[in-house]
Amino acid sequence: MPTDDLPETFHVTTEDQLRAVSNLTRHRIMAVLRFEPATITQIAERVGLAKGSSSYHVRLLERAGLVKVVRTRKVRGVTERYYAMAARSIVLPDPGEGGPDVLMRHAVADLEAAPADSERHVGMAHLRLTEEQFTELGERLQALAEEYRELSDPSLPDTSLVFALFHPASRKQTEGEQTEGDAK
């Protein structure tokens, strides 16, 4: 099933949906399904799970509306289901001030689990930008990610691109929080 048939975005709005995407195993299952449909057996092999665990996690994702059955076929009297993402991208709610960012937690876990000898490009830049420059950079990063997503070939190995453009807490805010915490 080509990804062109999928809706562009799925907005996570319920607690069940948020719980479903917050789990690292389910995040990795969704990564498997991002480019092509797969069966429970295929998902289990690619994620390194037992078939029963894979089935459990896929059922939770399906109940939350994040994945769906896109094709079935009979194999030796058993119906084999192929699952795919419900949309090309999943939009998570803003975690709010101080809230855990699910995407960043998963990205760090995936980075830490990546083979140490594999090529990777990780960096951080501290910038001072006007609001217009900040907005422009965010739009350019999104466009670049989309450009390369369009070039993605399911036959090639997975590659993850993660970026976060944000205004960090100022030193005064951080020191103020520590001072309040120290006073307790």
GROMACS .gro file of C-alpha atoms in nm:
model
  184
    1MET     CA    1   0.000   0.000   0.000
    2PRO     CA    2   0.163   0.328  -0.101
    3THR     CA    3   0.184   0.598   0.161
    4ASP     CA    4   0.011   0.834  -0.086
    5ASP     CA    5  -0.319   0.669   0.012
    6LEU     CA    6  -0.279   0.769   0.375
    7PRO     CA    7  -0.409   1.086   0.533
    8GLU     CA    8  -0.128   1.336   0.590
    9THR     CA    9  -0.161   1.361   0.969
   10PHE     CA   10  -0.316   1.189   1.266
   11HIS     CA   11  -0.358   1.411   1.572
   12VAL     CA   12  -0.318   1.233   1.905
   13THR     CA   13  -0.598   1.370   2.121
   14THR     CA   14  -0.701   1.105   2.373
   15GLU     CA   15  -0.527   0.956   2.676
   16ASP     CA   16  -0.541   0.607   2.517
   17GLN     CA   17  -0.369   0.738   2.204
   18LEU     CA   18  -0.106   0.921   2.409
   19ARG     CA   19  -0.037   0.609   2.619
   20ALA     CA   20  -0.007   0.405   2.299
   21VAL     CA   21   0.257   0.632   2.141
   22SER     CA   22   0.441   0.689   2.469
   23ASN     CA   23   0.567   0.331   2.480
   24LEU     CA   24   0.910   0.280   2.321
   25THR     CA   25   0.824  -0.065   2.181
   26ARG     CA   26   0.512   0.071   2.011
   27HIS     CA   27   0.716   0.366   1.882
   28ARG     CA   28   0.953   0.116   1.719
   29ILE     CA   29   0.661  -0.081   1.573
   30MET     CA   30   0.525   0.237   1.417
   31ALA     CA   31   0.872   0.302   1.269
   32VAL     CA   32   0.857  -0.041   1.103
   33LEU     CA   33   0.515   0.041   0.956
   34ARG     CA   34   0.607   0.392   0.845
   35PHE     CA   35   0.700   0.295   0.487
   36GLU     CA   36   0.532  -0.037   0.420
   37PRO     CA   37   0.271  -0.270   0.566
   38ALA     CA   38   0.386  -0.570   0.767
   39THR     CA   39   0.240  -0.876   0.939
   40ILE     CA   40   0.271  -0.950   1.310
   41THR     CA   41   0.549  -1.201   1.228
   42GLN     CA   42   0.740  -0.945   1.019
   43ILE     CA   43   0.700  -0.679   1.288
   44ALA     CA   44   0.820  -0.920   1.557
   45GLU     CA   45   1.132  -1.007   1.353
   46ARG     CA   46   1.218  -0.645   1.276
   47VAL     CA   47   1.166  -0.517   1.631
   48GLY     CA   48   1.312  -0.824   1.803
   49LEU     CA   49   0.998  -0.929   1.990
   50ALA     CA   50   0.811  -1.252   2.044
   51LYS     CA   51   0.505  -1.280   1.815
   52GLY     CA   52   0.272  -1.265   2.116
   53SER     CA   53   0.427  -0.939   2.241
   54SER     CA   54   0.421  -0.795   1.892
   55SER     CA   55   0.054  -0.886   1.857
   56TYR     CA   56  -0.031  -0.727   2.193
   57HIS     CA   57   0.138  -0.396   2.105
   58VAL     CA   58  -0.012  -0.384   1.756
   59ARG     CA   59  -0.361  -0.444   1.899
   60LEU     CA   60  -0.315  -0.148   2.136
   61LEU     CA   61  -0.200   0.071   1.848
   62GLU     CA   62  -0.494  -0.046   1.639
   63ARG     CA   63  -0.745   0.026   1.919
   64ALA     CA   64  -0.597   0.374   1.952
   65GLY     CA   65  -0.645   0.429   1.577
   66LEU     CA   66  -0.272   0.470   1.506
   67VAL     CA   67  -0.237   0.163   1.283
   68LYS     CA   68  -0.487  -0.027   1.074
   69VAL     CA   69  -0.524  -0.346   0.874
   70VAL     CA   70  -0.469  -0.261   0.508
   71ARG     CA   71  -0.465  -0.607   0.353
   72THR     CA   72  -0.541  -0.969   0.442
   73ARG     CA   73  -0.455  -1.298   0.279
   74LYS     CA   74  -0.513  -1.665   0.357
   75VAL     CA   75  -0.202  -1.870   0.434
   76ARG     CA   76  -0.262  -2.239   0.511
   77GLY     CA   77  -0.611  -2.166   0.641
   78VAL     CA   78  -0.501  -1.873   0.861
   79THR     CA   79  -0.584  -1.512   0.780
   80GLU     CA   80  -0.266  -1.305   0.771
   81ARG     CA   81  -0.320  -0.934   0.841
   82TYR     CA   82  -0.095  -0.659   0.709
   83TYR     CA   83  -0.081  -0.349   0.926
   84ALA     CA   84   0.017   0.004   0.824
   85MET     CA   85   0.023   0.347   0.985
   86ALA     CA   86  -0.310   0.528   0.992
   87ALA     CA   87  -0.144   0.847   0.857
   88ARG     CA   88   0.187   0.964   0.713
   89SER     CA   89   0.273   1.150   1.033
   90ILE     CA   90   0.155   1.149   1.393
   91VAL     CA   91   0.111   1.485   1.566
   92LEU     CA   92   0.148   1.476   1.942
   93PRO     CA   93   0.002   1.733   2.178
   94ASP     CA   94   0.240   1.990   2.324
   95PRO     CA   95   0.369   1.842   2.650
   96GLY     CA   96   0.338   2.179   2.820
   97GLU     CA   97   0.598   2.351   3.029
   98GLY     CA   98   0.822   2.100   3.202
   99GLY     CA   99   0.629   1.805   3.058
  100PRO     CA  100   0.813   1.506   2.913
  101ASP     CA  101   0.859   1.523   2.538
  102VAL     CA  102   0.777   1.174   2.413
  103LEU     CA  103   0.949   1.222   2.078
  104MET     CA  104   1.276   1.334   2.232
  105ARG     CA  105   1.272   1.051   2.488
  106HIS     CA  106   1.221   0.797   2.207
  107ALA     CA  107   1.486   0.962   1.989
  108VAL     CA  108   1.745   0.946   2.266
  109ALA     CA  109   1.656   0.581   2.338
  110ASP     CA  110   1.688   0.495   1.968
  111LEU     CA  111   2.019   0.682   1.942
  112GLU     CA  112   2.157   0.501   2.247
  113ALA     CA  113   2.045   0.164   2.101
  114ALA     CA  114   2.202   0.234   1.759
  115PRO     CA  115   2.520   0.036   1.683
  116ALA     CA  116   2.818   0.229   1.817
  117ASP     CA  117   3.018   0.165   1.501
  118SER     CA  118   2.749   0.303   1.267
  119GLU     CA  119   2.784   0.645   1.109
  120ARG     CA  120   2.590   0.916   1.286
  121HIS     CA  121   2.574   1.290   1.288
  122VAL     CA  122   2.483   1.435   1.627
  123GLY     CA  123   2.536   1.793   1.727
  124MET     CA  124   2.397   2.086   1.911
  125ALA     CA  125   2.424   2.453   1.826
  126HIS     CA  126   2.344   2.744   2.053
  127LEU     CA  127   2.208   3.032   1.849
  128ARG     CA  128   2.084   3.384   1.906
  129LEU     CA  129   1.807   3.458   1.659
  130THR     CA  130   1.533   3.710   1.602
  131GLU     CA  131   1.181   3.567   1.616
  132GLU     CA  132   1.168   3.592   1.236
  133GLN     CA  133   1.494   3.395   1.201
  134PHE     CA  134   1.369   3.140   1.455
  135THR     CA  135   1.048   3.090   1.257
  136GLU     CA  136   1.234   3.073   0.925
  137LEU     CA  137   1.482   2.814   1.057
  138GLY     CA  138   1.196   2.599   1.190
  139GLU     CA  139   1.021   2.611   0.853
  140ARG     CA  140   1.344   2.528   0.667
  141LEU     CA  141   1.413   2.230   0.895
  142GLN     CA  142   1.059   2.100   0.842
  143ALA     CA  143   1.089   2.145   0.464
  144LEU     CA  144   1.426   1.967   0.455
  145ALA     CA  145   1.289   1.676   0.658
  146GLU     CA  146   0.987   1.653   0.426
  147GLU     CA  147   1.208   1.668   0.115
  148TYR     CA  148   1.410   1.370   0.236
  149ARG     CA  149   1.101   1.185   0.356
  150GLU     CA  150   0.972   1.203  -0.002
  151LEU     CA  151   1.303   1.051  -0.122
  152SER     CA  152   1.282   0.761   0.124
  153ASP     CA  153   1.308   0.416  -0.027
  154PRO     CA  154   1.158   0.131   0.180
  155SER     CA  155   1.425  -0.106   0.049
  156LEU     CA  156   1.700   0.097   0.219
  157PRO     CA  157   1.799   0.077   0.588
  158ASP     CA  158   1.612   0.300   0.834
  159THR     CA  159   1.749   0.643   0.912
  160SER     CA  160   1.614   0.870   1.185
  161LEU     CA  161   1.625   1.247   1.174
  162VAL     CA  162   1.538   1.430   1.493
  163PHE     CA  163   1.558   1.800   1.552
  164ALA     CA  164   1.436   2.033   1.820
  165LEU     CA  165   1.435   2.409   1.779
  166PHE     CA  166   1.334   2.581   2.100
  167HIS     CA  167   1.403   2.865   2.337
  168PRO     CA  168   1.569   2.714   2.647
  169ALA     CA  169   1.481   2.839   2.993
  170SER     CA  170   1.685   3.143   3.080
  171ARG     CA  171   1.949   3.118   3.353
  172LYS     CA  172   1.736   3.342   3.573
  173GLN     CA  173   1.439   3.105   3.539
  174THR     CA  174   1.658   2.802   3.611
  175GLU     CA  175   1.830   2.967   3.907
  176GLY     CA  176   1.494   3.089   4.041
  177GLU     CA  177   1.356   2.735   4.031
  178GLN     CA  178   1.663   2.601   4.212
  179THR     CA  179   1.644   2.873   4.474
  180GLU     CA  180   1.277   2.796   4.541
  181GLY     CA  181   1.356   2.424   4.558
  182ASP     CA  182   1.649   2.483   4.794
  183ALA     CA  183   1.430   2.691   5.028
  184LYS     CA  184   1.191   2.398   5.087
   0.00000   0.00000   0.00000
